[in-house]
Coordinates of N, CA and C in Angstrom, one line a residue:
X272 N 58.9 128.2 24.8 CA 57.5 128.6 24.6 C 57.5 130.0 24.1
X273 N 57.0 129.7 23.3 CA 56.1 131.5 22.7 C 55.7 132.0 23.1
X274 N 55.7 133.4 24.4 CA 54.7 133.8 24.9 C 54.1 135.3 23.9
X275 N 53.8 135.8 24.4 CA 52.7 137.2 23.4 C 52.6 138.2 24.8
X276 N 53.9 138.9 24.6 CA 54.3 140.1 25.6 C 54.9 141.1 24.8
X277 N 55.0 142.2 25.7 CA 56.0 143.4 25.3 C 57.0 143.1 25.2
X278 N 57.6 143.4 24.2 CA 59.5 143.2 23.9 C 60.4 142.9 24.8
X279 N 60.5 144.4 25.6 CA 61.2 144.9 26.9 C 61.1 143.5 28.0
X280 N 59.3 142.9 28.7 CA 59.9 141.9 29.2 C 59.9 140.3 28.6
X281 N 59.5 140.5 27.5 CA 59.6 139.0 27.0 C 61.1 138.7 27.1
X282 N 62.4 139.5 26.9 CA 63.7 139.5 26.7 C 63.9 138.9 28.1
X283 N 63.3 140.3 29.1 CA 63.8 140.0 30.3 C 63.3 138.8 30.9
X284 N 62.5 138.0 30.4 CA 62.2 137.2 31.3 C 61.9 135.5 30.6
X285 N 62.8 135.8 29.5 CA 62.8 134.9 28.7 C 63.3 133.3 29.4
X286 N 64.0 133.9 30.5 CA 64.4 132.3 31.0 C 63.4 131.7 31.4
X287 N 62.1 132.1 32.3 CA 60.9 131.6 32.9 C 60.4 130.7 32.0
X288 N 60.2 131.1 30.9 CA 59.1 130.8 29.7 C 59.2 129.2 29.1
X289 N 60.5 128.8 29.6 CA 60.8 126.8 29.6 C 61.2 126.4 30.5
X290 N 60.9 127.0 31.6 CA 60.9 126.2 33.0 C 59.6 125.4 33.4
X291 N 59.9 124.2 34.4 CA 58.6 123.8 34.2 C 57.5 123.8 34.9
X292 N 57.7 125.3 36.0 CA 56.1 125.4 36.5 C 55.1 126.6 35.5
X293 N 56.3 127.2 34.3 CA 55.3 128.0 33.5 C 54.9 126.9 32.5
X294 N 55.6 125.8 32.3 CA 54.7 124.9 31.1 C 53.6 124.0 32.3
X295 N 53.7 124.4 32.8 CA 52.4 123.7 34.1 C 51.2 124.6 34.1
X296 N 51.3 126.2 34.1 CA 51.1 127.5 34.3 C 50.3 126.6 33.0
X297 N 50.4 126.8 31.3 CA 50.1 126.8 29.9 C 49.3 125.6 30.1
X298 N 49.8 124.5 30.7 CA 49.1 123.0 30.2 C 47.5 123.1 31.4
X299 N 48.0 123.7 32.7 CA 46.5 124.1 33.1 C 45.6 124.9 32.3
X300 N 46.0 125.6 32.0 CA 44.4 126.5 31.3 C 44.5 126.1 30.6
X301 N 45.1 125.2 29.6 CA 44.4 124.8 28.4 C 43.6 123.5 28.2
X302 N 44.1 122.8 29.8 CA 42.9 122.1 30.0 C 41.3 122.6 30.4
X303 N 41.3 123.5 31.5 CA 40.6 124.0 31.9 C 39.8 124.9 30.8
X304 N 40.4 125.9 29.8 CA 39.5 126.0 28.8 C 38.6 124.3 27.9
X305 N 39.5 123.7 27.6 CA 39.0 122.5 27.1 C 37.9 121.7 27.9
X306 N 37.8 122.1 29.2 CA 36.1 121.7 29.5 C 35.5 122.8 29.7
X307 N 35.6 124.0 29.0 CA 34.8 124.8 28.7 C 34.9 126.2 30.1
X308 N 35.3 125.7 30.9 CA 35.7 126.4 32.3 C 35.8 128.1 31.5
X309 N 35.4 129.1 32.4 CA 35.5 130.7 32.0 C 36.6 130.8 32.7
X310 N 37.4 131.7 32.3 CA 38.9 132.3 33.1 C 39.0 134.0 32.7
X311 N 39.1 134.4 33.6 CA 39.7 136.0 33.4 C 41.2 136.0 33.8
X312 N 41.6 137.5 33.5 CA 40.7 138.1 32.5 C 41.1 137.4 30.8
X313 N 40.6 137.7 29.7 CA 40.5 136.7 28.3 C 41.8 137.1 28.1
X314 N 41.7 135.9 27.3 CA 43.9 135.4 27.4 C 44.6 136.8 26.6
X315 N 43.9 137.4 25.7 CA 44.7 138.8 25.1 C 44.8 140.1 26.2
X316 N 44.6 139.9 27.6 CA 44.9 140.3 28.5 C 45.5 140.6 29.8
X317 N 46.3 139.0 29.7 CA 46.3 138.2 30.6 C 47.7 138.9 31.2
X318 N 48.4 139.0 30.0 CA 49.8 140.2 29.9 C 49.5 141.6 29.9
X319 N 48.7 142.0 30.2 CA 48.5 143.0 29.8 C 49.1 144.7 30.6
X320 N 49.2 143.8 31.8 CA 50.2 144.8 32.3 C 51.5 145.2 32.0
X321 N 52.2 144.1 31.4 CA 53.6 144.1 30.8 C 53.2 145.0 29.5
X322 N 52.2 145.3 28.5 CA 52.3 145.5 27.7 C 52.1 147.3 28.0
X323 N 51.0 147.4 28.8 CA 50.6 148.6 29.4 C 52.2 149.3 29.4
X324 N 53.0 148.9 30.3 CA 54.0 149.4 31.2 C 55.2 148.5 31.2
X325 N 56.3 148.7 30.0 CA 57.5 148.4 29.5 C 58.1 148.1 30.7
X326 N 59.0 147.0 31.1 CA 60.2 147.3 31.7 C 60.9 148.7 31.5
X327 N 61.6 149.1 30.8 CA 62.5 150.5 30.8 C 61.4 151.3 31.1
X328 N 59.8 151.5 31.2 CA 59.2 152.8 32.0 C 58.8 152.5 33.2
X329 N 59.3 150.7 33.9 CA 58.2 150.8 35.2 C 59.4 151.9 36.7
X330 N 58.0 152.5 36.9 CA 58.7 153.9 37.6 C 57.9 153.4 39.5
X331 N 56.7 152.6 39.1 CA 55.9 152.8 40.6 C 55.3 150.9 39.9
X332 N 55.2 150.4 41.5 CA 54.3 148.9 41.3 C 53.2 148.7 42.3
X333 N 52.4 149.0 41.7 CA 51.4 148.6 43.0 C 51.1 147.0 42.7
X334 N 51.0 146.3 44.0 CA 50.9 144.6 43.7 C 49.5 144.1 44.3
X335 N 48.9 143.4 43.8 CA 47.5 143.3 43.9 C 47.6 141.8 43.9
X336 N 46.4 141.0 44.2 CA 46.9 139.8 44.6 C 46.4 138.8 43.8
X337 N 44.8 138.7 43.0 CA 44.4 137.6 42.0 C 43.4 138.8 41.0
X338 N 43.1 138.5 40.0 CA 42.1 138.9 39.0 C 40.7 138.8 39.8
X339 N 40.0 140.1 38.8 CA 38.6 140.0 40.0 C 38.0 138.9 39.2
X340 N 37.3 137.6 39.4 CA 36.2 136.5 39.1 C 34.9 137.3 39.0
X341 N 34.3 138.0 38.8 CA 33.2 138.7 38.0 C 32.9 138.7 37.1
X342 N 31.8 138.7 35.9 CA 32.3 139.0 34.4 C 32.5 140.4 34.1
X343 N 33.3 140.8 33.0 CA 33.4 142.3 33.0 C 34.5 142.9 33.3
X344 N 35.2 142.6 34.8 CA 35.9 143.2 35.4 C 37.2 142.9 35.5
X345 N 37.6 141.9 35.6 CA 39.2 141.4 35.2 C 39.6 142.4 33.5
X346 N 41.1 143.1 33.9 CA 41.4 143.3 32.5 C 43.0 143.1 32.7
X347 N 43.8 142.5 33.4 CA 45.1 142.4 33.4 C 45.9 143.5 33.9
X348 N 45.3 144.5 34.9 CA 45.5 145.5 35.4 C 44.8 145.1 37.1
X349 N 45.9 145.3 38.2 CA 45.6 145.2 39.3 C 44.8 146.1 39.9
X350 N 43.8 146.1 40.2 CA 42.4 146.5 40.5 C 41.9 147.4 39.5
X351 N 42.1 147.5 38.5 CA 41.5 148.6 37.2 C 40.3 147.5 37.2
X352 N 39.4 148.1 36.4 CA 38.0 147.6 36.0 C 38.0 148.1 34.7
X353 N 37.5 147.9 33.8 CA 36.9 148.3 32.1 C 36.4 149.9 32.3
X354 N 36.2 150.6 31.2 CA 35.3 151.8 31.4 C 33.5 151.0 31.7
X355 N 32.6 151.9 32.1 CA 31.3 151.1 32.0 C 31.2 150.2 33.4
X356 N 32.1 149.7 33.9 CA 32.0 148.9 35.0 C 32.5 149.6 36.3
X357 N 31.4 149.6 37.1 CA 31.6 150.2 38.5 C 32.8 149.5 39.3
X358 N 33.2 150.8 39.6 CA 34.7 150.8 40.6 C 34.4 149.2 41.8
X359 N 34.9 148.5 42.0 CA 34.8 147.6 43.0 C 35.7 148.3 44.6
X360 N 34.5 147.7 45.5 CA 35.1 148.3 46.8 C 36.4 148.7 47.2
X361 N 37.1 148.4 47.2 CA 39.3 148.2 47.4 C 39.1 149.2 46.7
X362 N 39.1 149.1 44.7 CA 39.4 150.6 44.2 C 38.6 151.7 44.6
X363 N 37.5 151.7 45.5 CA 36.4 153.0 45.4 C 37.3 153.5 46.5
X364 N 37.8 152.8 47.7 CA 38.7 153.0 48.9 C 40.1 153.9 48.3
X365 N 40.5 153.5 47.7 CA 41.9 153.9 46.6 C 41.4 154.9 46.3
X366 N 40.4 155.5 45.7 CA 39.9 156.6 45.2 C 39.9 157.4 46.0
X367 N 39.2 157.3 47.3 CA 38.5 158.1 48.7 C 40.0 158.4 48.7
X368 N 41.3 157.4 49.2 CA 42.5 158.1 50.1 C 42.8 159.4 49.0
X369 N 42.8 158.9 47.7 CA 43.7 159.8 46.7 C 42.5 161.2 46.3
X370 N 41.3 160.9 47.1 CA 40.5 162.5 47.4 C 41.3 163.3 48.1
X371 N 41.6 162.2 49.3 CA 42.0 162.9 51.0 C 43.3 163.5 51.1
X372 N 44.2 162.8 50.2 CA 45.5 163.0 49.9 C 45.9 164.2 48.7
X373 N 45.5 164.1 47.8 CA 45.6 165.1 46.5 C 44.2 166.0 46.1
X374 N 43.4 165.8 46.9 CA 42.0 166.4 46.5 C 41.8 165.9 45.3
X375 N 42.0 164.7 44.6 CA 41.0 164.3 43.4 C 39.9 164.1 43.3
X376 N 39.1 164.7 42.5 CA 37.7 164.2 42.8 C 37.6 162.7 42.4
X377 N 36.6 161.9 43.1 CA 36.4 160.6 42.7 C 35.9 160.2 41.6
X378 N 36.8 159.7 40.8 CA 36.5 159.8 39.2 C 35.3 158.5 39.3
X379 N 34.9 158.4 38.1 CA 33.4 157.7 37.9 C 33.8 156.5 37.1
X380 N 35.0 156.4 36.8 CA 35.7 155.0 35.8 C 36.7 154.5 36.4
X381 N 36.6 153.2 36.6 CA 37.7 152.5 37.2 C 38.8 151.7 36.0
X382 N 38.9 152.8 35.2 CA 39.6 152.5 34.9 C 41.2 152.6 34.6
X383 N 42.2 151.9 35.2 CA 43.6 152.7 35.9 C 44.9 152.7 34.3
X384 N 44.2 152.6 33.1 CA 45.3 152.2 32.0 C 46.1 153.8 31.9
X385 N 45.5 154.5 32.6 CA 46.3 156.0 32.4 C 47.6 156.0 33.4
X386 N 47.4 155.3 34.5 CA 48.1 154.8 35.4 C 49.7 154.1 34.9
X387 N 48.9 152.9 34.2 CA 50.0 152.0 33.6 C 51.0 152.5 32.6
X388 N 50.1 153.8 31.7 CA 50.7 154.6 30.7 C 52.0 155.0 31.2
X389 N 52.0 155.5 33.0 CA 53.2 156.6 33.2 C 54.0 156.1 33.8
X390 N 54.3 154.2 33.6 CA 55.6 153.7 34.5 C 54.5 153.3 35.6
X391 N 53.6 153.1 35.6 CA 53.1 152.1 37.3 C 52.3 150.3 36.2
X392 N 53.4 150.0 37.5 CA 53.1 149.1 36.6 C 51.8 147.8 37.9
X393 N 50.7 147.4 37.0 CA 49.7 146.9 38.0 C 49.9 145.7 37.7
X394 N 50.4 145.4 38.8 CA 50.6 143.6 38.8 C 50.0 143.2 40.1
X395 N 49.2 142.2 39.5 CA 48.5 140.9 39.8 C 49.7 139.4 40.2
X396 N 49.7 139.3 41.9 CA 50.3 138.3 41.6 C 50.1 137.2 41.5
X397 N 49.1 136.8 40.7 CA 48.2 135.6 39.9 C 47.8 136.3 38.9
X398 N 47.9 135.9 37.8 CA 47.2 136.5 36.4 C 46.2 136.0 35.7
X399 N 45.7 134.7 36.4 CA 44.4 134.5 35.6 C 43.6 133.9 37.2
X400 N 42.4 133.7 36.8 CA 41.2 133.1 37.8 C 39.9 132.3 37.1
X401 N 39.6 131.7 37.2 CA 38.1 131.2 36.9 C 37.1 131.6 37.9
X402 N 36.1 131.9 37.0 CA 34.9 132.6 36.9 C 34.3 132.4 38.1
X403 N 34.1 133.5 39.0 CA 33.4 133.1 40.6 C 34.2 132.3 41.2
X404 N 35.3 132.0 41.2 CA 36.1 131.7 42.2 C 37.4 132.1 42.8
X405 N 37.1 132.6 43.4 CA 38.3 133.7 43.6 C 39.4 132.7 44.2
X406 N 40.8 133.1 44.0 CA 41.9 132.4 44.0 C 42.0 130.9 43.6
X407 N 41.1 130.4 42.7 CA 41.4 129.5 42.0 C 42.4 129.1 41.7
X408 N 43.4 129.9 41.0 CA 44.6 129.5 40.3 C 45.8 130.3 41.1
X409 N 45.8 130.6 42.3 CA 46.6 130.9 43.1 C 47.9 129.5 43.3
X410 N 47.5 128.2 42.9 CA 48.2 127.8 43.0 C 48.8 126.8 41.8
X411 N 48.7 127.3 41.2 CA 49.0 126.5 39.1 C 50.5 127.6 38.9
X412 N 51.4 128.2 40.0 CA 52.7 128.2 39.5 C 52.4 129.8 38.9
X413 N 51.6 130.7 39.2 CA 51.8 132.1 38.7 C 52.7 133.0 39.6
X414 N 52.7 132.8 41.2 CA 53.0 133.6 41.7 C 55.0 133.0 41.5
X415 N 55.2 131.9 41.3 CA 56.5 131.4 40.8 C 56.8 132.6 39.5
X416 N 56.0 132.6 38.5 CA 56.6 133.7 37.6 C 56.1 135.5 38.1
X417 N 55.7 136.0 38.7 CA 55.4 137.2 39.1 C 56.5 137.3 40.3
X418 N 57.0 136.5 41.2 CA 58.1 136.5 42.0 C 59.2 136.9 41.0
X419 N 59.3 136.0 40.3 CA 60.3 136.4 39.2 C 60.6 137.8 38.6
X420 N 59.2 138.3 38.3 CA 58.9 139.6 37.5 C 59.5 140.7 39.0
X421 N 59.3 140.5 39.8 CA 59.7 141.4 41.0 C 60.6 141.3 40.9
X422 N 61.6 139.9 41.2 CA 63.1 140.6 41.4 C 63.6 140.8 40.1
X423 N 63.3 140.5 38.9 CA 63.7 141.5 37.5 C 63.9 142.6 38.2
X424 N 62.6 143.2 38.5 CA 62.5 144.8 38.4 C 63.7 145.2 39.6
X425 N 63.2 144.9 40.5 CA 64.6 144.9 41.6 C 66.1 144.7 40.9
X426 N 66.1 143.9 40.4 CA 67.5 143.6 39.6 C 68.3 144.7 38.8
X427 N 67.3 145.0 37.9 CA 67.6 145.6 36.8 C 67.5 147.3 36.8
X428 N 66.4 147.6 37.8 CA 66.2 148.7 38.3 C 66.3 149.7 39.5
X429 N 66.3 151.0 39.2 CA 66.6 152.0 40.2 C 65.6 152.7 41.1
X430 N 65.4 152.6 42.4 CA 64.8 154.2 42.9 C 63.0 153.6 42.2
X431 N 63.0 152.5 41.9 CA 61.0 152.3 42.0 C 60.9 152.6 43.4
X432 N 59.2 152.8 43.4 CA 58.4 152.7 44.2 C 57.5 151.8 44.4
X433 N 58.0 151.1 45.0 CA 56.8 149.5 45.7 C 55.5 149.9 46.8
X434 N 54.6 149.9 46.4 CA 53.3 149.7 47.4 C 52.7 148.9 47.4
X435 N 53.2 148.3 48.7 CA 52.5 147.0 49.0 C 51.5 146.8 50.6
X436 N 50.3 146.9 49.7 CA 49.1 146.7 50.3 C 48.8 145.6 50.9
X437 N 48.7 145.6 52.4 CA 48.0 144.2 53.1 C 49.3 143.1 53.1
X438 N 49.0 142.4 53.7 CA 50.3 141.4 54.5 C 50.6 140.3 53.2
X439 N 49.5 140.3 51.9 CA 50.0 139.4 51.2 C 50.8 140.2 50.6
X440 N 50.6 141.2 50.0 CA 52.0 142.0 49.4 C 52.8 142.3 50.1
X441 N 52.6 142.6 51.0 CA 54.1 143.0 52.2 C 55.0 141.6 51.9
X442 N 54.5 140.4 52.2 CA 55.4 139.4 52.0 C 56.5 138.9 50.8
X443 N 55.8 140.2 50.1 CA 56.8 140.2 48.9 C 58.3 141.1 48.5
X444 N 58.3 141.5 49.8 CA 59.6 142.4 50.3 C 60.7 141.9 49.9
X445 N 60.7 140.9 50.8 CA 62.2 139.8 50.7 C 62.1 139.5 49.1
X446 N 61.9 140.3 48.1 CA 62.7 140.2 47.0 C 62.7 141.6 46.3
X447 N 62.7 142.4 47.3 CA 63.0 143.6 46.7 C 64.4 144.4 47.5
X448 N 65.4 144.7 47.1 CA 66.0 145.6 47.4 C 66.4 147.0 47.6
X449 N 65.7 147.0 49.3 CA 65.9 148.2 49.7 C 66.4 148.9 49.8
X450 N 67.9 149.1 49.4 CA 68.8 149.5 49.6 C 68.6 150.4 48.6
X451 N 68.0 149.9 47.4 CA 67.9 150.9 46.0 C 66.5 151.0 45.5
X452 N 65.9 150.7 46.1 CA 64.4 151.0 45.9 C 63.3 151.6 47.2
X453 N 62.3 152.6 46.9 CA 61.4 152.6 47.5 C 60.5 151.6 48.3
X454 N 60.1 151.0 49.2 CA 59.2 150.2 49.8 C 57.8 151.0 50.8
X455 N 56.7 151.4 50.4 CA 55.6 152.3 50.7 C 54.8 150.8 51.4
X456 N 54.4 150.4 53.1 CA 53.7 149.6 53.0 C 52.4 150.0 53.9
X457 N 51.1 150.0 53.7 CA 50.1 149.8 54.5 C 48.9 148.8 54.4
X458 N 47.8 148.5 55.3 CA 46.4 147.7 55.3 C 46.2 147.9 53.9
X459 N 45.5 146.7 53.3 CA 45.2 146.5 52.3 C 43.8 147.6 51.9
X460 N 43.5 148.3 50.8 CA 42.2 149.3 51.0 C 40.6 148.5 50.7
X461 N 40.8 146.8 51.0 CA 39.4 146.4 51.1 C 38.5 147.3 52.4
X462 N 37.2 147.1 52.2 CA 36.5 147.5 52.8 C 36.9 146.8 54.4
X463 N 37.2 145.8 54.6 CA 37.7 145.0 56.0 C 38.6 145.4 56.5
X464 N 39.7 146.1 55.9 CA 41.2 146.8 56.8 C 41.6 148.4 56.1
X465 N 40.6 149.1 55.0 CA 41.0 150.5 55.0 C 40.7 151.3 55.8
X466 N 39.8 151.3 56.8 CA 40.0 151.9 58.1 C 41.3 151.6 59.4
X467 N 41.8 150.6 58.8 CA 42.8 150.2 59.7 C 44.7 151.2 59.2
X468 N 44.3 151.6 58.6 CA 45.6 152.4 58.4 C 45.9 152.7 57.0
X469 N 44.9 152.0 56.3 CA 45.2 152.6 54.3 C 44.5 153.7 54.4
X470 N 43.8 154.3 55.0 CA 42.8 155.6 54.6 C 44.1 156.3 55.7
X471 N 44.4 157.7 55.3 CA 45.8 158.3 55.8 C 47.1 158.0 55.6
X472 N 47.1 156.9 54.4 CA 48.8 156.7 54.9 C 48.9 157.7 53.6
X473 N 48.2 158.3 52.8 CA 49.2 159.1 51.8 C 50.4 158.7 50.9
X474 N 50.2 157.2 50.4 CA 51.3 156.6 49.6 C 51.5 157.5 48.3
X475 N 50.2 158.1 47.8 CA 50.0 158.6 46.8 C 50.8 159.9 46.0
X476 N 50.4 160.7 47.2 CA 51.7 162.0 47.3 C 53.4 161.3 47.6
X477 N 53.3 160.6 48.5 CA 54.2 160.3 48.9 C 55.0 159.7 47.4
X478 N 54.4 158.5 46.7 CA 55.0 158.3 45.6 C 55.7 159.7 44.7
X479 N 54.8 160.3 44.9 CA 55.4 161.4 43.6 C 56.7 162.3 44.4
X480 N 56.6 162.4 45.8 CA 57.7 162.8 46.0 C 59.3 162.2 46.1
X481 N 58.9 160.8 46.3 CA 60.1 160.2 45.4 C 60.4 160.1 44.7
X482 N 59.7 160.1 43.8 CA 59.8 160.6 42.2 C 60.7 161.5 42.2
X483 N 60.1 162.7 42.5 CA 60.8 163.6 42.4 C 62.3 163.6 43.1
X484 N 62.5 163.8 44.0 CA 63.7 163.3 44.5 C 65.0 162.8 43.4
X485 N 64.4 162.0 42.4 CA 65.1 161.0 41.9 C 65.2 162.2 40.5
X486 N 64.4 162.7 40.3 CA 64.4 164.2 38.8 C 63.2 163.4 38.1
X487 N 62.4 163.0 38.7 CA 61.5 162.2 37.4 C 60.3 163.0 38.1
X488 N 59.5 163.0 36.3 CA 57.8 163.5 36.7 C 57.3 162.7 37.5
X489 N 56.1 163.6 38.3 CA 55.1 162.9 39.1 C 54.1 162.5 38.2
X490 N 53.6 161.1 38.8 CA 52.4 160.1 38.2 C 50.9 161.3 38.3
X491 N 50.9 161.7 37.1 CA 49.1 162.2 37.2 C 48.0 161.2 37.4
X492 N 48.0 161.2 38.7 CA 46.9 160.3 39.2 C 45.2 160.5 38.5
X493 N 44.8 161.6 38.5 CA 43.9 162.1 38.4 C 43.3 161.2 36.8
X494 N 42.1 160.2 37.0 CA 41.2 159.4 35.9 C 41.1 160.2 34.7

């Protein structure tokens, strides 16, 4: 199958692409467009993080868990929002720690493609959803290829930084390799558990100090 990705991982992940829960992945939505069904975010986006953020630059992953079902707001970026579209609660929370932690002011755009620009790469481990339903397609065989994309990066790479927010990303450990990678874990920063331990844990600095450690620039967080 032909997919419409970045070079870097269409190579790397070229075996997925004729297996057959990604032709299950293709033959769902293209039914589900065919009765007219809305899906975010629009299919020229759907990769959009791979395109954002090459294999050979991903430096940091933050893992997020389905596309927002809103109109507007899904763009193939794990909790990013469009310019124009107000920050959703989780990212306003993300904002507040990275005040508390780096003194950023709370920027006014949720929008995180400056993010993706420097090696973080935002993955969704579902990459599409239908409209007002949240986790819809949690089970049409995405998180089978985004598992995949993890231990690529694991595989192939050195000294990332994993932040994994809330117990559904933590469960995504057991395919990363600690031994040679970063693993950053706290409460997810919805409004329901960032009082529970995401407001203070400081992943933010913390990432850049690994970074550095390793001789690599720090992520300019700042919108």
């Amino acid at each position: 199958m032909d997919v419409k990705m970045e070079e870097s991982w269409k190579t790397a992940l070229s075996a997925e692409f004729n297996k057959p829960y990604f032709m299950q992945i293709a033959a769902h939505l293209k039914t589900e467009r065919a009765t007219k069904a809305t899906i975010y975010p629009p299919g020229s986006l759907i990769f959009n993080a791979f395109d954002k953020t090459p294999l050979n630059k991903v430096r940091v992953v933050i893992l997020g868990q389905d596309p927002y079902h809103n109109p507007d707001q899904a763009m193939g970026l794990s909790f990013s929002v469009p310019d124009g579209v107000p920050p959703p609660p989780s990212l306003m929370n993300m904002f507040k720690e990275l005040q508390t932690d780096i003194g950023m002011p709370i920027p006014t755009s949720g929008n995180l493609t400056k993010w993706a620009e420097q090696g973080v790469l935002l993955l969704n481990a579902v990459l599409t959803v239908r409209a007002n339903e949240p986790a819809s397609h949690a089970k049409i065989g995405w998180m089978d290829f985004t598992n995949a994309v993890i231990r690529k990066i694991s595989e192939e790479k050195q000294g990332v930084v994993f932040l994994l927010w809330g117990k559904f990303a933590q469960e995504k450990q057991v395919l990363i390799d600690a031994t040679k990678h970063h693993v950053l874990k706290a409460p997810h920063p919805s409004p329901l558990s960032a009082h529970t331990g995401f407001f203070g844990c400081k992943h933010f600095s913390r990432t850049n100090q690994l970074l550095a450690k390793q001789g690599l620039d720090p992520i300019d967080w700042m919108i």
